[in-house]
Each structure stands twice: as C-alpha cells, then as structure tokens.
Coordinates of C-alpha atoms in Angstrom, one line a residue:
X844 CA 0.0 0.0 0.0
X845 CA 2.9 2.4 0.8
X846 CA 4.5 1.7 -2.6
X847 CA 1.2 2.6 -4.3
X848 CA 0.9 5.9 -2.4
X849 CA 4.5 6.7 -3.1
X850 CA 4.0 6.0 -6.9
X851 CA 0.9 8.1 -7.0
X852 CA 2.6 11.0 -5.3
X853 CA 5.7 10.7 -7.6
X854 CA 3.6 10.6 -10.7
X855 CA 1.6 13.6 -9.5
X856 CA 4.7 15.6 -8.8
X857 CA 6.2 14.8 -12.2
X858 CA 2.9 15.8 -13.9
X859 CA 2.8 19.1 -11.9
X860 CA 6.4 19.8 -12.9
X861 CA 5.7 19.1 -16.6
X862 CA 2.4 21.1 -16.6
X863 CA 4.0 24.0 -14.7
X864 CA 7.1 24.1 -17.0
X865 CA 4.9 23.9 -20.1
X866 CA 2.7 26.7 -18.9
X867 CA 5.7 28.9 -18.0
X868 CA 7.2 28.4 -21.4
X869 CA 4.0 29.3 -23.1
X870 CA 3.7 32.4 -20.9
X871 CA 7.3 33.6 -21.5
X872 CA 7.0 32.9 -25.3
X873 CA 3.8 34.9 -25.5
X874 CA 5.4 37.7 -23.5
X875 CA 8.3 38.1 -25.9
X876 CA 6.0 37.9 -28.9
X877 CA 3.9 40.7 -27.4
X878 CA 6.9 42.8 -26.7
X879 CA 8.0 42.3 -30.3
X880 CA 4.6 43.7 -31.4
X881 CA 5.6 47.0 -29.6
X882 CA 8.7 47.1 -31.7
X883 CA 6.7 46.5 -34.9
X884 CA 4.4 49.5 -34.0
X885 CA 7.4 51.8 -33.6
X886 CA 9.2 50.5 -36.7
X887 CA 6.0 51.1 -38.8
X888 CA 5.9 54.6 -37.4
X889 CA 9.5 55.1 -38.5
X890 CA 8.8 53.7 -41.9
X891 CA 5.9 56.0 -42.3
X892 CA 8.0 59.1 -41.3
X893 CA 10.9 58.4 -43.7
X894 CA 9.0 59.2 -46.9
X895 CA 8.0 62.6 -45.4
X896 CA 11.6 63.2 -44.5
X897 CA 12.8 62.3 -48.0
X898 CA 10.2 64.4 -49.7
X899 CA 11.2 67.4 -47.6
X900 CA 14.9 66.7 -48.4
X901 CA 14.2 66.5 -52.1
X902 CA 13.2 70.1 -52.2
X903 CA 16.6 71.2 -50.9
X904 CA 19.0 68.3 -52.0
X905 CA 18.3 68.0 -55.7
X906 CA 21.9 67.0 -56.3
X907 CA 21.9 64.2 -53.6
X908 CA 19.6 61.8 -55.5
X909 CA 21.7 58.7 -54.8
X910 CA 21.5 59.2 -51.0
X911 CA 17.8 59.8 -51.1
X912 CA 17.2 56.7 -53.2
X913 CA 19.5 54.7 -50.8
X914 CA 17.3 55.8 -47.9
X915 CA 14.1 54.7 -49.7
X916 CA 15.7 51.3 -50.7
X917 CA 16.9 50.7 -47.2
X918 CA 13.4 51.6 -45.8
X919 CA 11.7 49.1 -48.2
X920 CA 14.2 46.4 -47.3
X921 CA 13.7 47.0 -43.6
X922 CA 9.9 46.9 -44.0
X923 CA 10.2 43.5 -45.8
X924 CA 12.4 42.2 -43.0
X925 CA 10.0 43.5 -40.4
X926 CA 7.0 41.8 -42.0
X927 CA 8.9 38.5 -41.9
X928 CA 9.9 39.0 -38.3
X929 CA 6.3 39.8 -37.3
X930 CA 5.3 36.3 -38.5
X931 CA 7.7 34.6 -36.1
X932 CA 9.3 36.9 -33.5
X933 CA 12.4 35.3 -32.0
X934 CA 13.2 33.3 -35.1
X935 CA 17.0 33.5 -35.4
X936 CA 17.0 34.1 -39.2
X937 CA 14.2 36.7 -39.1
X938 CA 15.8 38.6 -36.3
X939 CA 19.2 38.6 -38.0
X940 CA 17.7 39.8 -41.3
X941 CA 15.8 42.5 -39.5
X942 CA 18.9 43.6 -37.5
X943 CA 20.9 43.8 -40.8
X944 CA 18.1 45.7 -42.6
X945 CA 17.6 48.1 -39.7
X946 CA 21.4 48.7 -39.6
X947 CA 21.4 49.5 -43.3
X948 CA 18.5 51.9 -42.9
X949 CA 20.1 53.6 -39.9
X950 CA 23.3 54.0 -41.9
X951 CA 21.4 55.5 -44.9
X952 CA 19.6 57.9 -42.6
X953 CA 22.9 58.9 -40.9
X954 CA 24.4 59.7 -44.3
X955 CA 21.4 61.8 -45.2
X956 CA 21.7 63.6 -41.8
X957 CA 25.4 64.3 -42.5
X958 CA 24.5 65.7 -46.0
X959 CA 21.8 67.8 -44.5
X960 CA 24.5 69.7 -42.6
X961 CA 25.5 71.2 -46.0
X962 CA 22.1 72.7 -46.6
X963 CA 21.4 75.3 -44.0
X964 CA 18.0 76.2 -45.5
X965 CA 17.0 72.5 -45.2
X966 CA 17.9 72.4 -41.6
X967 CA 16.0 75.6 -40.9
X968 CA 12.8 74.3 -42.6
X969 CA 9.9 74.0 -40.2
X970 CA 8.5 70.8 -41.8
X971 CA 12.0 69.3 -41.7
X972 CA 12.4 70.2 -38.0
X973 CA 9.1 68.6 -37.2
X974 CA 9.9 65.3 -39.1
X975 CA 13.4 65.2 -37.5
X976 CA 11.8 65.6 -34.0
X977 CA 9.3 62.8 -34.7
X978 CA 12.1 60.5 -36.1
X979 CA 14.2 61.2 -33.0
X980 CA 11.3 60.5 -30.7
X981 CA 10.5 57.3 -32.6
X982 CA 14.1 56.1 -32.6
X983 CA 14.1 56.4 -28.8
X984 CA 10.9 54.4 -28.5
X985 CA 12.4 51.7 -30.8
X986 CA 15.4 51.5 -28.5
X987 CA 13.2 51.0 -25.5
X988 CA 11.0 48.5 -27.2
X989 CA 14.0 46.6 -28.5
X990 CA 15.4 46.4 -24.9
X991 CA 12.0 45.2 -23.6
X992 CA 11.9 42.5 -26.3
X993 CA 15.5 41.4 -25.6
X994 CA 14.7 41.2 -21.8
X995 CA 11.6 39.0 -22.5
X996 CA 13.7 36.8 -24.8
X997 CA 16.4 36.4 -22.2
X998 CA 13.7 35.4 -19.6
X999 CA 12.2 32.9 -22.0
X1000 CA 15.6 31.4 -23.0
X1001 CA 16.7 31.2 -19.4
X1002 CA 13.5 29.5 -18.3
X1003 CA 13.7 27.0 -21.2
X1004 CA 17.3 26.1 -20.5
X1005 CA 16.8 25.7 -16.7
X1006 CA 16.2 22.3 -15.1
X1007 CA 13.6 20.8 -14.9
X1008 CA 11.9 23.0 -17.5
X1009 CA 14.5 22.1 -20.1
X1010 CA 13.0 18.6 -20.1
X1011 CA 9.7 20.1 -21.2
X1012 CA 11.5 22.3 -23.7
X1013 CA 13.0 19.3 -25.4
X1014 CA 9.9 17.1 -25.2
X1015 CA 7.5 19.7 -26.6
X1016 CA 10.0 21.3 -29.1
X1017 CA 10.2 24.8 -27.7
X1018 CA 13.0 26.5 -29.6
X1019 CA 15.3 29.2 -28.3
X1020 CA 14.4 32.7 -29.3
X1021 CA 16.9 35.1 -30.9
X1022 CA 17.7 38.6 -29.5
X1023 CA 17.1 41.5 -31.8
X1024 CA 20.5 43.0 -32.4
X1025 CA 20.8 46.7 -32.1
X1026 CA 20.8 48.5 -35.5
X1027 CA 24.3 49.7 -35.9
X1028 CA 24.8 52.3 -38.6
X1029 CA 27.2 51.6 -41.3
X1030 CA 29.0 54.9 -40.5
X1031 CA 31.1 53.9 -37.5
X1032 CA 33.2 57.0 -37.1
X1033 CA 32.1 60.5 -36.6
X1034 CA 31.9 62.6 -39.8
X1035 CA 34.6 65.2 -40.1
X1036 CA 33.3 68.7 -40.4
X1037 CA 35.6 71.4 -41.6
X1038 CA 35.0 75.2 -41.7

C-alpha cells in the first residue's frame, strides 16, 4: 500500500512539474511575442515618417539623388524584413535579417543627416524640423521597445534552459528565441566637419 501511495505522489509531482514548466514556457513565449509587437508598431511609425523626410529633403537636396534613393531602398528592405519578423518573432534568421536591414536603414539615414548639414535652409525648414523631431522620438521608442523585447527573450531562454523546464523544452519542441541586435549604422566613425 505504501508503494502505491509513493508511486501516485511521484507521478503527481512529475505531472505538476511538466504542466507548470509547459505553462511557464507558453507564458514567456507569449510575453516576448507581445513585446515584439511593440517594436513593430514603432518600426512602422518610423517607416511612415521616412517618406516625409525624404520628400522634404528632395526640395533642398536636388543633387543628392543617390543618397535619397538609398534611404528609400533601405526603408523598403527594412519593411520587408520587419514583416517576416512579425510572423515569427524570436526566429534567429528573421531577427538577424531585421537587424541587418535596420542597420542599413540607420546607416542610410545617418548619411542623409550628414549631408543635410551642407544645406542650412533645409535644416531651418519647419517641416524638416518637425519630421526630424518625430524621427528622433521614434528612434528612442524603438530602442526602449528593443530592450524590452530582448529582456523578454532572455527570460524565456533562461527558463527554457533551466532544469527541470529544459526537459519540457526538449519534449515539446520549444525552440530558443533570438535577440534582436541593435541596429548599428554603417557609419562607425564621426563625420569630419571642416569650416
């Protein structure tokens, strides 16, 4: 009789550990997917602001067509990478592609900003100032959302790798989530300004 009670208690404890681990993994996975949706909202805001910025810049920078086209091309590439990442946040390939595309977009925008320094009337334009302020505000929100996403991914990955939850991870095919790398602009050194 004692062996039967011990067996029932042991099976019950194992079932509780499995159910608890599974539910925790689902909770953490849903949490990082939700935080990614916040990044997506901010990225979409950024993508929507860029055409306004480029249109304003076209009026003043008629000779900088290549740079303006590079910004639009980088924006379109980033939008495509973002739409793939939305389908499966945390997927290593999607996150890497998004990080690369965002890095290229940030680099193209940085080059445009450097060029804008050569056009004082462009910098003084009210519409340009407003778009620049909105872009700056959005960039800050993207950085905060990216940090929240990466924090949620770290919690999920830590939980999925910890014992005894890792047994549930392997049994039910929970995969590790990928951090979203910070978009690092292609321009890695400060531009030189001469007077």
